[in-house]
Short mmCIF file of C-alpha atoms in Angstrom, two decimals:
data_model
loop_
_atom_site.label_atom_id
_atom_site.label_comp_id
_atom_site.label_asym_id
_atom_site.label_seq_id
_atom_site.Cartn_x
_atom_site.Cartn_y
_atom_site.Cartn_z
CA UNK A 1 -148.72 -51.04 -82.43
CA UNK A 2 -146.20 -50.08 -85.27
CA UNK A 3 -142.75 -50.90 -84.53
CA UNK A 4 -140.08 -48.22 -83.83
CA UNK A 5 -138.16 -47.02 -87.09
CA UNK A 6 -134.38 -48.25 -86.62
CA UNK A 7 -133.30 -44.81 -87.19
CA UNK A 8 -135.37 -43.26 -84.52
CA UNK A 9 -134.14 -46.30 -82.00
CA UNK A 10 -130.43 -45.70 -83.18
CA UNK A 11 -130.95 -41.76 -82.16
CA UNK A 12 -132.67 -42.47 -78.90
CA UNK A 13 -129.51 -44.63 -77.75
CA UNK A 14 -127.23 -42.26 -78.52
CA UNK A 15 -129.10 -39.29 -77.06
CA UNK A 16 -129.33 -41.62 -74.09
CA UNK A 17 -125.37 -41.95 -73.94
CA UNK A 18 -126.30 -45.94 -74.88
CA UNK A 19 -123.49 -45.64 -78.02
CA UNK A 20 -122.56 -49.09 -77.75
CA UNK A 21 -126.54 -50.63 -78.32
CA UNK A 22 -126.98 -47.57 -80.75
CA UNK A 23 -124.18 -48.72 -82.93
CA UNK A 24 -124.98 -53.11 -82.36
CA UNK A 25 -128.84 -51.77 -83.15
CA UNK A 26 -127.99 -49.89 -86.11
CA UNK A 27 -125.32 -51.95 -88.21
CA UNK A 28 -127.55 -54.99 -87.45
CA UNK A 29 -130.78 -52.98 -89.41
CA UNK A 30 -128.34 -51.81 -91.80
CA UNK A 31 -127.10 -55.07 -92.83
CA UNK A 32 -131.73 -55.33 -93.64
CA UNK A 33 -131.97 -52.31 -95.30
CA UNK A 34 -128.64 -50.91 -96.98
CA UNK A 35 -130.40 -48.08 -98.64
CA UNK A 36 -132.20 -46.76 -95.53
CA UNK A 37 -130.39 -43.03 -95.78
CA UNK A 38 -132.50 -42.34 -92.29
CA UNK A 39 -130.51 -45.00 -90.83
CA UNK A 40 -127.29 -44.08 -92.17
CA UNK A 41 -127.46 -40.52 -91.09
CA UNK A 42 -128.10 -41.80 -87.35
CA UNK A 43 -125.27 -44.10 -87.42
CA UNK A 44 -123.01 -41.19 -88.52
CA UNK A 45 -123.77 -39.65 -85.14
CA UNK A 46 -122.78 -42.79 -83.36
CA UNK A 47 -119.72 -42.46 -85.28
CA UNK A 48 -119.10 -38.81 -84.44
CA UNK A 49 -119.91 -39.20 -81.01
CA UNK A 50 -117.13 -42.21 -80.38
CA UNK A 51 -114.70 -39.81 -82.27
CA UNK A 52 -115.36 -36.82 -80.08
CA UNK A 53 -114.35 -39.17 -77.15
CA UNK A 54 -111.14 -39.29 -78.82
CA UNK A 55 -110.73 -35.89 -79.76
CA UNK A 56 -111.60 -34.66 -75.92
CA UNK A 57 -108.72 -36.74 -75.29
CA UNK A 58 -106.49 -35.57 -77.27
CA UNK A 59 -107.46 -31.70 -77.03
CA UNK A 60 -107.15 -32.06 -72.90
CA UNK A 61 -103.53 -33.50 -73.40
CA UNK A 62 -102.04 -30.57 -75.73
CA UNK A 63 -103.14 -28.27 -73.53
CA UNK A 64 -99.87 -27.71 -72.18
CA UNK A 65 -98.03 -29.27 -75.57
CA UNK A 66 -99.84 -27.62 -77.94
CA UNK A 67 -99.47 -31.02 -79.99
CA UNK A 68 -102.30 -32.64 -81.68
CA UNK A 69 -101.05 -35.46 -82.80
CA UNK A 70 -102.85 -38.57 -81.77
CA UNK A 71 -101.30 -41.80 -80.37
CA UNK A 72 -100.91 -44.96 -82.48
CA UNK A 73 -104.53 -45.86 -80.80
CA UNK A 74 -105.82 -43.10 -81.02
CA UNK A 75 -105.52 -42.99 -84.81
CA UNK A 76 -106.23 -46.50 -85.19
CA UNK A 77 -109.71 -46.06 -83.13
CA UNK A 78 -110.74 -42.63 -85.11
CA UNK A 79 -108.97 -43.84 -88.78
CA UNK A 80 -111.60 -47.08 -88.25
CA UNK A 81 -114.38 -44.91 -87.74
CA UNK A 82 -113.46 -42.61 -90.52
CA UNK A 83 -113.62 -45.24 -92.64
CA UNK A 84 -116.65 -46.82 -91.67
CA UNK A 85 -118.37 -43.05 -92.41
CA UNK A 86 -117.04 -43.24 -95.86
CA UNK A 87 -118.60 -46.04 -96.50
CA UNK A 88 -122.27 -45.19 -95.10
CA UNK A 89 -122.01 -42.98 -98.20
CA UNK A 90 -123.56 -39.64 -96.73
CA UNK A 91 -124.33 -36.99 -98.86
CA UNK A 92 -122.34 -34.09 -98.86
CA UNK A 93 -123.99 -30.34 -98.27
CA UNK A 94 -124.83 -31.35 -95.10
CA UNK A 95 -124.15 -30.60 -91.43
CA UNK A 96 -122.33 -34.13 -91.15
CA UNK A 97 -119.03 -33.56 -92.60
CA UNK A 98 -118.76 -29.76 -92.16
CA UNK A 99 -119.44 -31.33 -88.09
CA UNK A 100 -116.36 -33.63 -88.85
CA UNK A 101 -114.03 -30.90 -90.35
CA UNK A 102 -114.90 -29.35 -87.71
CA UNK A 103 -113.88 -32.10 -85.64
CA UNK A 104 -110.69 -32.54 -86.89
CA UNK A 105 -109.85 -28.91 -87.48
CA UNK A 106 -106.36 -29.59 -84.91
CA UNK A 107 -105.06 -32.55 -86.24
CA UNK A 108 -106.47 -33.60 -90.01
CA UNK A 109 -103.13 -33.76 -91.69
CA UNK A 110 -102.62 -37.42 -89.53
CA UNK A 111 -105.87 -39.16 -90.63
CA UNK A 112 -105.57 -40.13 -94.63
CA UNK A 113 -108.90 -41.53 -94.57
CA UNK A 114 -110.11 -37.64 -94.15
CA UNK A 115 -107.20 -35.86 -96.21
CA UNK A 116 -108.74 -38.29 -98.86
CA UNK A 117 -112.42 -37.65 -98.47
CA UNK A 118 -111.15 -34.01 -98.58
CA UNK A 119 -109.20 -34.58 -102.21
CA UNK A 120 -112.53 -36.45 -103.74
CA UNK A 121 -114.93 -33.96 -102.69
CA UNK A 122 -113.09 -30.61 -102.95
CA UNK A 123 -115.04 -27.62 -101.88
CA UNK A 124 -118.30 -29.73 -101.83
CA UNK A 125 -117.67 -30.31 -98.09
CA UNK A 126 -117.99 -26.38 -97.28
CA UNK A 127 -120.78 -24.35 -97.09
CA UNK A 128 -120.70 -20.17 -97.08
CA UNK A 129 -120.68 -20.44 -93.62
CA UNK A 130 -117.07 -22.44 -93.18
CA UNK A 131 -115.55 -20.03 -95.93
CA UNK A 132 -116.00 -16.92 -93.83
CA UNK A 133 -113.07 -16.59 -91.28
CA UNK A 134 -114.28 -16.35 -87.34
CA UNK A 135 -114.25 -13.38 -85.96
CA UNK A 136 -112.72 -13.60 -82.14
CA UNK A 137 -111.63 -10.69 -79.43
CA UNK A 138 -108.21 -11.11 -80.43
CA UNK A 139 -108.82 -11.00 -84.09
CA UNK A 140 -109.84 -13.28 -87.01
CA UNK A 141 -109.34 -17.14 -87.04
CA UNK A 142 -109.16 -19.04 -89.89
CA UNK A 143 -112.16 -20.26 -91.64
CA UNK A 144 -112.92 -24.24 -91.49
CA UNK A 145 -112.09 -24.45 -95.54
CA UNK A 146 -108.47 -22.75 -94.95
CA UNK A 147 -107.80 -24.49 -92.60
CA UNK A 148 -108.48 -27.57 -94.13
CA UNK A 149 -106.61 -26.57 -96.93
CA UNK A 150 -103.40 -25.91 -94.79
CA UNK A 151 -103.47 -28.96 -93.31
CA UNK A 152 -103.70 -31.03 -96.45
CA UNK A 153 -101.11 -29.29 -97.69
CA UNK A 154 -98.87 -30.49 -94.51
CA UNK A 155 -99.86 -34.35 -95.17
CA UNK A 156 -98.80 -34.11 -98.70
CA UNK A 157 -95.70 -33.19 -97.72
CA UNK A 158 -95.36 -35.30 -95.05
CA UNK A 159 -96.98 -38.55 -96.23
CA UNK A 160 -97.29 -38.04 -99.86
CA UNK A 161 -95.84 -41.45 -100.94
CA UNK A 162 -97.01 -43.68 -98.27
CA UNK A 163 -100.69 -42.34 -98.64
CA UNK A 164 -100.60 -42.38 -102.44
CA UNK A 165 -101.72 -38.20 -102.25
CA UNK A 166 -102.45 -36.81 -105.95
CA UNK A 167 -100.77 -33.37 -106.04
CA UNK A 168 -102.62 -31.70 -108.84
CA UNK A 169 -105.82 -32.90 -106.53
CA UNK A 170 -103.91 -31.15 -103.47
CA UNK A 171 -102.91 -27.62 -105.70
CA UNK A 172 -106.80 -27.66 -107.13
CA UNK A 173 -108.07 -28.09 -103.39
CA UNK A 174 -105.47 -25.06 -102.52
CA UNK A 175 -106.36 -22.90 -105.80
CA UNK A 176 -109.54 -23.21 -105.17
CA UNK A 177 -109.54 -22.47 -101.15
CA UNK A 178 -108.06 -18.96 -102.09
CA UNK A 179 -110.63 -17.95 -104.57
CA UNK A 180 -114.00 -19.18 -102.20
CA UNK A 181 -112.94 -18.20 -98.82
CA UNK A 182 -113.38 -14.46 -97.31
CA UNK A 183 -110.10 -15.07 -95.39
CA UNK A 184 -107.59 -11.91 -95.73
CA UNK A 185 -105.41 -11.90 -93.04
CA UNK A 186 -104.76 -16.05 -93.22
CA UNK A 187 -104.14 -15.92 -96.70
CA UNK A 188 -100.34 -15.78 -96.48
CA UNK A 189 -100.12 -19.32 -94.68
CA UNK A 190 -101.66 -20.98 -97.42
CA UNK A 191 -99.37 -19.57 -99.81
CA UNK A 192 -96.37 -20.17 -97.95
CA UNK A 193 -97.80 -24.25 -98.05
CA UNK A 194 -98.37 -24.43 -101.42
CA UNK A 195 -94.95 -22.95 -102.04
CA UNK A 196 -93.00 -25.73 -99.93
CA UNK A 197 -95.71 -27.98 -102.04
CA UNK A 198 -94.72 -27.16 -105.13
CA UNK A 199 -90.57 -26.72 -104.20
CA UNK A 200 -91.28 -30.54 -103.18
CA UNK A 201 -92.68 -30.78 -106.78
CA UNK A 202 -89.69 -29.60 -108.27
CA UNK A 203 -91.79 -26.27 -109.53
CA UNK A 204 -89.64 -23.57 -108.37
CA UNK A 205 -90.82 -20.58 -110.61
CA UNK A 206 -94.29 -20.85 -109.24
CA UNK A 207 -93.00 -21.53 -105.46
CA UNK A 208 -90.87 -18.34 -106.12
CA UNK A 209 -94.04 -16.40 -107.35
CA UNK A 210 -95.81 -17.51 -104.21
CA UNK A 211 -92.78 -16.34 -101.75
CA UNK A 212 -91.05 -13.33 -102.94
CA UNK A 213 -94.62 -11.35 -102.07
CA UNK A 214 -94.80 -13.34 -98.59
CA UNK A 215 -90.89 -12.54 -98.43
CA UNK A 216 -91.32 -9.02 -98.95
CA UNK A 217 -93.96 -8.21 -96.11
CA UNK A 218 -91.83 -10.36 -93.60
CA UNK A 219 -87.80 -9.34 -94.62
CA UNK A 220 -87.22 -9.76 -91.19
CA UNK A 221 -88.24 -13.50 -90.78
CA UNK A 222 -85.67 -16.20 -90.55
CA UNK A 223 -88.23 -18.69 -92.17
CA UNK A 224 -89.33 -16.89 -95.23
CA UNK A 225 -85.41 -16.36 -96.44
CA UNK A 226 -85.15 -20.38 -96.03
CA UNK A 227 -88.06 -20.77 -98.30
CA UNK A 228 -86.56 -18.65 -101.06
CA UNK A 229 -83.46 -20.12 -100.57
CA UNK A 230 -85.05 -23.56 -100.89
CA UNK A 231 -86.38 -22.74 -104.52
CA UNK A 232 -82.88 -21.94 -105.35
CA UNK A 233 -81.09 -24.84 -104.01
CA UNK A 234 -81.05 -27.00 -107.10
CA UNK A 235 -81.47 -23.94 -109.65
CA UNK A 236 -78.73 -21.50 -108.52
CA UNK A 237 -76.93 -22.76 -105.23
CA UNK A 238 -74.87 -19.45 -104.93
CA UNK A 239 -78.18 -17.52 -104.49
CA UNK A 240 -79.84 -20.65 -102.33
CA UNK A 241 -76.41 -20.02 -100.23
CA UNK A 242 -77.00 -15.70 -99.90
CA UNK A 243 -80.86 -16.54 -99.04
CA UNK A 244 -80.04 -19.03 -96.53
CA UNK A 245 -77.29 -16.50 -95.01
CA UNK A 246 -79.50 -13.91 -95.03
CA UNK A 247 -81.84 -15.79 -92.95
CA UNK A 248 -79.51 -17.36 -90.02
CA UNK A 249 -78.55 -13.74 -89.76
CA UNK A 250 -81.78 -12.72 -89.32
CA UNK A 251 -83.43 -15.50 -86.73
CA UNK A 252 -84.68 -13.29 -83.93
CA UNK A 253 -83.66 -16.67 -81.82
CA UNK A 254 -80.92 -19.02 -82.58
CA UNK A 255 -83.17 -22.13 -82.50
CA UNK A 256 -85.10 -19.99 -85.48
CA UNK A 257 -82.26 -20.94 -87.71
CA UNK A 258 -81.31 -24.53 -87.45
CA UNK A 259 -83.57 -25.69 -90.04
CA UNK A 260 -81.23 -23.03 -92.33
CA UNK A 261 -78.25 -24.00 -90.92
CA UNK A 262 -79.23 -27.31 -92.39
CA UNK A 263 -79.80 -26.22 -95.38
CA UNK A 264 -76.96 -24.20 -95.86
CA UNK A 265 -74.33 -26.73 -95.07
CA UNK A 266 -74.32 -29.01 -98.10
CA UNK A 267 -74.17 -25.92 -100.32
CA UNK A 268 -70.98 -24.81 -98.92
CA UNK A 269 -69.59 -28.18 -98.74
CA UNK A 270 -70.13 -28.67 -102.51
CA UNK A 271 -68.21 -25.53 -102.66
CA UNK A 272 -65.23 -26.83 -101.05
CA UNK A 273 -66.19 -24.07 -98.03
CA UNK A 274 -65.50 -27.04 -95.21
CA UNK A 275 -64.37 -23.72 -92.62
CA UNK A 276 -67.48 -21.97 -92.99
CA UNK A 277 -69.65 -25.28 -93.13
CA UNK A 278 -67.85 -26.46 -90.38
CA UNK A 279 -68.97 -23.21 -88.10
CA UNK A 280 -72.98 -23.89 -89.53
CA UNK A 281 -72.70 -27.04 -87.86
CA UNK A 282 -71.25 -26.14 -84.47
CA UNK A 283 -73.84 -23.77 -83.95
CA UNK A 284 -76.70 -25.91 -85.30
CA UNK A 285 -75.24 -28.67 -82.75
CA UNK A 286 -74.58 -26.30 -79.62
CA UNK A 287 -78.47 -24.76 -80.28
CA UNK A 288 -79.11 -28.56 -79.87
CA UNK A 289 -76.69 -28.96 -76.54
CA UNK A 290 -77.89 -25.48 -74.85
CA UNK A 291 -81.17 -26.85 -74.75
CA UNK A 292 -80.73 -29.95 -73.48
CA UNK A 293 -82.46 -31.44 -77.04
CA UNK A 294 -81.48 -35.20 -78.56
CA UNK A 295 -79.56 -33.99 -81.64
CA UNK A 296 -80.98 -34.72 -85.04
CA UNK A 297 -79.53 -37.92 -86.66
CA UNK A 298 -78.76 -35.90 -89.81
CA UNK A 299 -76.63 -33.31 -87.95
CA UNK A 300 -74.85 -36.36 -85.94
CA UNK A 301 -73.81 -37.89 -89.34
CA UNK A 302 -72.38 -34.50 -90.63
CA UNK A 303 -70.08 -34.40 -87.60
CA UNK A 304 -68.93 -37.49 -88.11
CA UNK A 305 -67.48 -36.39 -91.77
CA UNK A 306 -63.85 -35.96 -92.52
CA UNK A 307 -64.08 -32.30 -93.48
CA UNK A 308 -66.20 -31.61 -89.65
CA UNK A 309 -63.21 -29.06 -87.66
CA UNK A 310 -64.62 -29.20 -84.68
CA UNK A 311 -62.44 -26.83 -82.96
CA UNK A 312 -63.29 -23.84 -85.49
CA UNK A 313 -64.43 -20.09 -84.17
CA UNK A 314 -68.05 -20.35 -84.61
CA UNK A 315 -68.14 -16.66 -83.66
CA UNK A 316 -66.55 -15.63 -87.06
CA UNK A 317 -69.72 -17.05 -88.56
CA UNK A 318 -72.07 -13.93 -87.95
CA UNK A 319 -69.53 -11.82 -89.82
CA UNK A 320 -69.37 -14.30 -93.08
CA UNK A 321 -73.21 -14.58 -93.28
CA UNK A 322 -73.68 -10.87 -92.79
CA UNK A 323 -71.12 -9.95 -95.56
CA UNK A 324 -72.23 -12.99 -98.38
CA UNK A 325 -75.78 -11.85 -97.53
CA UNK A 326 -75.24 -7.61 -97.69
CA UNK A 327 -77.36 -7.37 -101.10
CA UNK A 328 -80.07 -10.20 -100.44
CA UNK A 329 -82.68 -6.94 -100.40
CA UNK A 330 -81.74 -6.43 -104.28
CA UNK A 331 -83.13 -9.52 -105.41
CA UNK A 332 -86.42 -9.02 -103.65
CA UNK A 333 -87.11 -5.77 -105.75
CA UNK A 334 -84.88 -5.42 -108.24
CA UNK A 335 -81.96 -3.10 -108.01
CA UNK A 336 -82.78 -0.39 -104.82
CA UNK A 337 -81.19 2.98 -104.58
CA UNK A 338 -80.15 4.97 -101.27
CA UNK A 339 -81.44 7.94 -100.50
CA UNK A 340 -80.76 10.05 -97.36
CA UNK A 341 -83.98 11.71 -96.03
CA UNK A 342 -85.24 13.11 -92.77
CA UNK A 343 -88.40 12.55 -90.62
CA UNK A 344 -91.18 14.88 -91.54
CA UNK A 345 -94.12 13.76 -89.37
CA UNK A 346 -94.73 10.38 -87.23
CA UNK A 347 -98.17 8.42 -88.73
CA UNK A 348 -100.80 8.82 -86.36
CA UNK A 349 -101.26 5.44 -86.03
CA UNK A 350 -97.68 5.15 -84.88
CA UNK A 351 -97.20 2.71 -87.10
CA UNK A 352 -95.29 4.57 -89.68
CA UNK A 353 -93.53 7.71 -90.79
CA UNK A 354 -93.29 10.01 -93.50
CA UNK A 355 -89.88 10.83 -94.77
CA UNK A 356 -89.03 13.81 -96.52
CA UNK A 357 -86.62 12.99 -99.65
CA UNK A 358 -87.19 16.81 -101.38
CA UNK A 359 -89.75 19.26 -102.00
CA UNK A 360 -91.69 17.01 -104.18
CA UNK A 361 -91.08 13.43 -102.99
CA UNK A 362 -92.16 12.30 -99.51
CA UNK A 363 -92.32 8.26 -98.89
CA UNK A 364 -94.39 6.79 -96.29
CA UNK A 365 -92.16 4.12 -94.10
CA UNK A 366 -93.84 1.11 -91.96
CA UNK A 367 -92.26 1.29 -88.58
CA UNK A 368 -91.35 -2.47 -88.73
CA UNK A 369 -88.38 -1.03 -91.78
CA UNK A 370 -86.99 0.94 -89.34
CA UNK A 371 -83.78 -0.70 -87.96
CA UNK A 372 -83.21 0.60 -84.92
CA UNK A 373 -83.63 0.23 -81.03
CA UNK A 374 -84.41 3.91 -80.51
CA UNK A 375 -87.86 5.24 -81.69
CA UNK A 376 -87.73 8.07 -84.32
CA UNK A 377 -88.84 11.45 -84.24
CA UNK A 378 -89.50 13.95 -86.51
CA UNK A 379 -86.51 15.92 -87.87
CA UNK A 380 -84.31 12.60 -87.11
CA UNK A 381 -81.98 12.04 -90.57
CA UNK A 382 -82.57 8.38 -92.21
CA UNK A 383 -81.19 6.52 -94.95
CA UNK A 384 -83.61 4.89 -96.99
CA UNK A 385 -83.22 1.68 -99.74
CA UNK A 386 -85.74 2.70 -102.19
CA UNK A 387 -87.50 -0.09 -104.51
CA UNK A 388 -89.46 0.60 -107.82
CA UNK A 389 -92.45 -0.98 -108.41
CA UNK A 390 -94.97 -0.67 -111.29
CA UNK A 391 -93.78 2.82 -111.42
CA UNK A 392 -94.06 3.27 -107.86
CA UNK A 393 -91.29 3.80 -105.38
CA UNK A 394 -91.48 1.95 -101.67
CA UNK A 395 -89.59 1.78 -99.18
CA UNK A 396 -87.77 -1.29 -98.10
CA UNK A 397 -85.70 -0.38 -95.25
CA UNK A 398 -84.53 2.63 -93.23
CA UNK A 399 -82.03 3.11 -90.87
CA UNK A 400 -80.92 6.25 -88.59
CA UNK A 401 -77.68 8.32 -90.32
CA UNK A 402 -75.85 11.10 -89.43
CA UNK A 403 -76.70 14.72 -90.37
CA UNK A 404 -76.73 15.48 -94.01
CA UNK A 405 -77.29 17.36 -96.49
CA UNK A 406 -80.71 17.39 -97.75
CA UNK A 407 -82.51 18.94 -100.22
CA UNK A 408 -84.99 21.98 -99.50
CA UNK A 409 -84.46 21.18 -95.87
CA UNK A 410 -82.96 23.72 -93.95
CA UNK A 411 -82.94 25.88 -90.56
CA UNK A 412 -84.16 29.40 -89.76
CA UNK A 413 -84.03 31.16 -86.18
CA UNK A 414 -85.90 34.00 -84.88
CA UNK A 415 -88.77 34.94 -82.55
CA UNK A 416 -91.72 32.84 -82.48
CA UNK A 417 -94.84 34.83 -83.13
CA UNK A 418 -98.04 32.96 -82.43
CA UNK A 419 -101.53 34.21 -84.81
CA UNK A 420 -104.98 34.15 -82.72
CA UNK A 421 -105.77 30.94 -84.27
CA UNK A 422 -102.81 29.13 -82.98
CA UNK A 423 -100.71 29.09 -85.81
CA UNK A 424 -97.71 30.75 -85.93
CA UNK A 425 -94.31 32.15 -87.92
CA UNK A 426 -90.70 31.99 -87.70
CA UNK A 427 -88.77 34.78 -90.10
CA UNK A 428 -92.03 33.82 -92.20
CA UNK A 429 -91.97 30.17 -92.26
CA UNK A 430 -95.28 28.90 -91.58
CA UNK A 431 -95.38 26.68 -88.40
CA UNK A 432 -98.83 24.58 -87.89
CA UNK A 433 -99.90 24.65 -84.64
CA UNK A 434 -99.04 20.68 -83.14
CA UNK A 435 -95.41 22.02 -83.76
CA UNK A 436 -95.58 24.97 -81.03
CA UNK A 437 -97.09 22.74 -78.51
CA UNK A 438 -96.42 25.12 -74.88
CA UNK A 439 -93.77 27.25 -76.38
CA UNK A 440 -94.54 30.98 -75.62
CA UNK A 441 -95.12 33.64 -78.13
CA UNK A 442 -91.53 35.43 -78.90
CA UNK A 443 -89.60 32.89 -77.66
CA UNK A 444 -86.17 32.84 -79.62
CA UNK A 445 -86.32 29.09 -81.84
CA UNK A 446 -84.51 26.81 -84.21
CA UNK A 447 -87.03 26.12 -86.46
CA UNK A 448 -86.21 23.26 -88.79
CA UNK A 449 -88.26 23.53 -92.24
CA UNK A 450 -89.08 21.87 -95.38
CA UNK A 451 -90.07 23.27 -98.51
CA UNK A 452 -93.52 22.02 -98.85
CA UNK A 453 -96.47 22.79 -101.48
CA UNK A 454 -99.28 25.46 -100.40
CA UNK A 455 -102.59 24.42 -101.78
CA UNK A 456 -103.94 27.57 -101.19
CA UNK A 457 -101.54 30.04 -102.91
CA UNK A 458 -100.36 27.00 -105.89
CA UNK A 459 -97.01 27.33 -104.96
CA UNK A 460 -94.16 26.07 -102.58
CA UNK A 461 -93.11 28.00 -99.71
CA UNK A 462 -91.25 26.97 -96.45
CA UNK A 463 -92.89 25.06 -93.30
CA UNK A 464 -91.26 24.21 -90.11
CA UNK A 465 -91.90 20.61 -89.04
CA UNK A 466 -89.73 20.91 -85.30
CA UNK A 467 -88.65 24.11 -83.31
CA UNK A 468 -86.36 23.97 -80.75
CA UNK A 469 -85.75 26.51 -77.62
CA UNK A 470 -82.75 28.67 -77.94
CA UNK A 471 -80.61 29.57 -74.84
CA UNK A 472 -80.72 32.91 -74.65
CA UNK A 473 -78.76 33.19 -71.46
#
């Protein structure tokens, strides 16, 4: 009878849960035949198999963390297997790494054995499949490549030095990530890592190339004004300072902004500014004390400088940001103009607006621009900071205003008469049929109109965009 292949007795353990005798079996025949790739690719599932023990571990405890990270065991048990899968030499295109990506999809960025493996082989690892994002009932996750790539990107930055990480090997791992994978909505992440990469780097034009696009979808995020500000810091502190500024004052939650408040304080120490620093650090350190947190060792050393006031108003603090930080917008765009326009119809979606500027200028406004508590409606006047772009104008903020005077907007009263097909007129102003909603024919109204282009007779002519009920009693 013809003995058992060692690969086939290797896989027949380990489908048996025997991983122990599968692995003592298998390095013992390997030691015999060092070029048996059968044998190798059965020993690589002993190896994944102990490291899914680990990960199960590790994925049951940050269920209620949310933190990956594995324990000083834990990484020496998994980093040890790693390494002994490197050197089994599999060939990549396979199912066995894109299983191990896989794998390690939570927490690569710890394991530099991986990261490593990652660097060498480049997109090698991924197959069409782990370039396309997942698509899940909430939305898209990222795909297995992006991922990667993010993560990567973290252990450079973290462990760059200590791990002896190439960078241009990181950036061509990153470059190339964005041209393979289908990901759309992901995208952004990656290029807000490779911009804290390359401000690490010390190349601050091409961080800034990767931000100000990021920066300009997400105005409102503390975060993305801190990464602008930190491609400034060495080249131009008195814009890092403004960017920085701009984004304390615009954390939706104060513990949003301590990493800026961190940032900000050297900057106005080296500008002899010890008042103002002196009120970053008090809040950074009562964010610290409201929560009951250890406070950082770096913000324990600045309060233990000379210039540290510790009784200073902290509450002046909001003002000074707000008023050092009033034109942050302009460098995003380039110089923007006002303009005062009102509300001409609310997007379907109710995502947006239109707003009407004059007869032949009407600019479409994301509702996320719109800074205010109270929803807007149609006829509402707003101020608008205006933007050109390649010739284009956008819209980079509104705001309500008081009434004012705009141009080829204007009010007309008089009976409402109501055509068979449900449009109607006021004094002759056309009024399309949404408007009129359960108001009764002849009813006295306000109608407030724009002048707007007909299509059908090539010329402008008024149209009433809100009517309003007079009292006639």
């Amino acid at each position: 009878m013809t003995a058992e292949q060692p690969f086939r007795t290797v896989t027949n353990f380990r489908k048996a849960g025997n991983l122990q005798e599968a692995w003592n079996v298998g390095f013992a025949a390997l030691e015999q035949s060092p070029q048996d790739a059968y044998l190798k690719g059965a020993l690589f599932w002993v190896c994944y198999e102990y490291i899914k023990q680990q990960q199960e571990g590790i994925t049951k405890r940050a269920g209620a963390s949310g933190n990956f990270r594995p324990s000083n065991f834990e990484f020496e048990q998994m980093e040890n297997l790693l390494q002994t899968v490197m050197k089994l030499e599999i060939q990549t295109g396979g199912l066995e790494y894109k299983m191990l990506l896989v794998q390690f999809k939570k927490n690569l960025e710890w394991f530099p054995t991986l990261v490593n493996c990652v660097l060498n082989h480049q997109s090698a690892l991924f197959d069409d499949e782990a370039k396309q994002p997942y698509q899940v009932e909430k939305g898209e996750v990222p795909s297995l490549m992006l991922s990667t790539a993010r993560q990567v990107a973290s252990a450079w930055l973290r462990s760059r030095e200590y791990w002896q990480l190439d960078f241009n090997q990181v950036m061509a791992f990153v470059n190339t990530t964005r041209q393979q994978v289908s990901d759309t909505k992901h995208l952004i992440w990656l290029d807000y890592d490779q911009a804290k990469c390359l401000v690490v780097a010390g190349q601050y034009e091409q961080s800034r190339a990767l931000i100000l696009p990021i920066l300009r979808k997400k105005q409102s995020e503390s975060w993305a004004w801190g990464a602008l500000a930190a491609t400034y810091r060495k080249q131009d502190p008195e814009l890092a300072v403004k960017f920085f500024a701009k984004g304390i004052t615009s954390a939706h939650e104060a513990t949003f902004s301590l990493r800026l408040l961190q940032g900000i304080i050297p900057l106005l120490i080296s500008k002899q500014q010890q008042p103002e620093a002196s009120m970053c650090l008090k809040k950074a350190v009562t964010v610290y004390e409201d929560n009951g947190w250890k406070i950082k060792p770096e913000l324990e050393h600045l309060s233990k400088q000379p210039w540290y006031d510790r009784g200073v108003d902290e509450r002046l603090l909001d003002a000074y940001l707000k008023s050092i930080s009033s034109d942050a917008l302009d460098h995003l765009h380039g110089p923007t103009q006002k303009m005062t326009a009102i509300i001409e119809n609310i997007h379907k979606s109710g995502k947006g607006f239109h707003a009407f500027v004059n007869k032949s200028t009407s600019l479409s406004v994301r509702m996320g621009l719109y800074k205010s508590k109270v929803k807007p409606c149609v006829g509402d006047y707003v101020e608008l900071s205006v933007a050109s772009e390649d010739g284009e104008q956008m819209v980079i903020s509104s705001a309500p205003c008081a009434h004012a005077e705009v141009p080829d907007v204007s009010f007309i009263e008089g009976p409402l008469i109501i055509a068979p097909k449900g449009f109607g007129f006021v004094e002759g102003t056309f009024v399309p049929p949404f408007i009129i909603a359960d108001i009764a024919p002849d009813t006295l109204v306000s109608a407030q109109q724009v002048m707007s282009w007909d299509k059908t007779k090539a010329r402008y002519s008024w149209k009433a965009i809100k009517l309003t009920r007079l009292n006639t009693g």
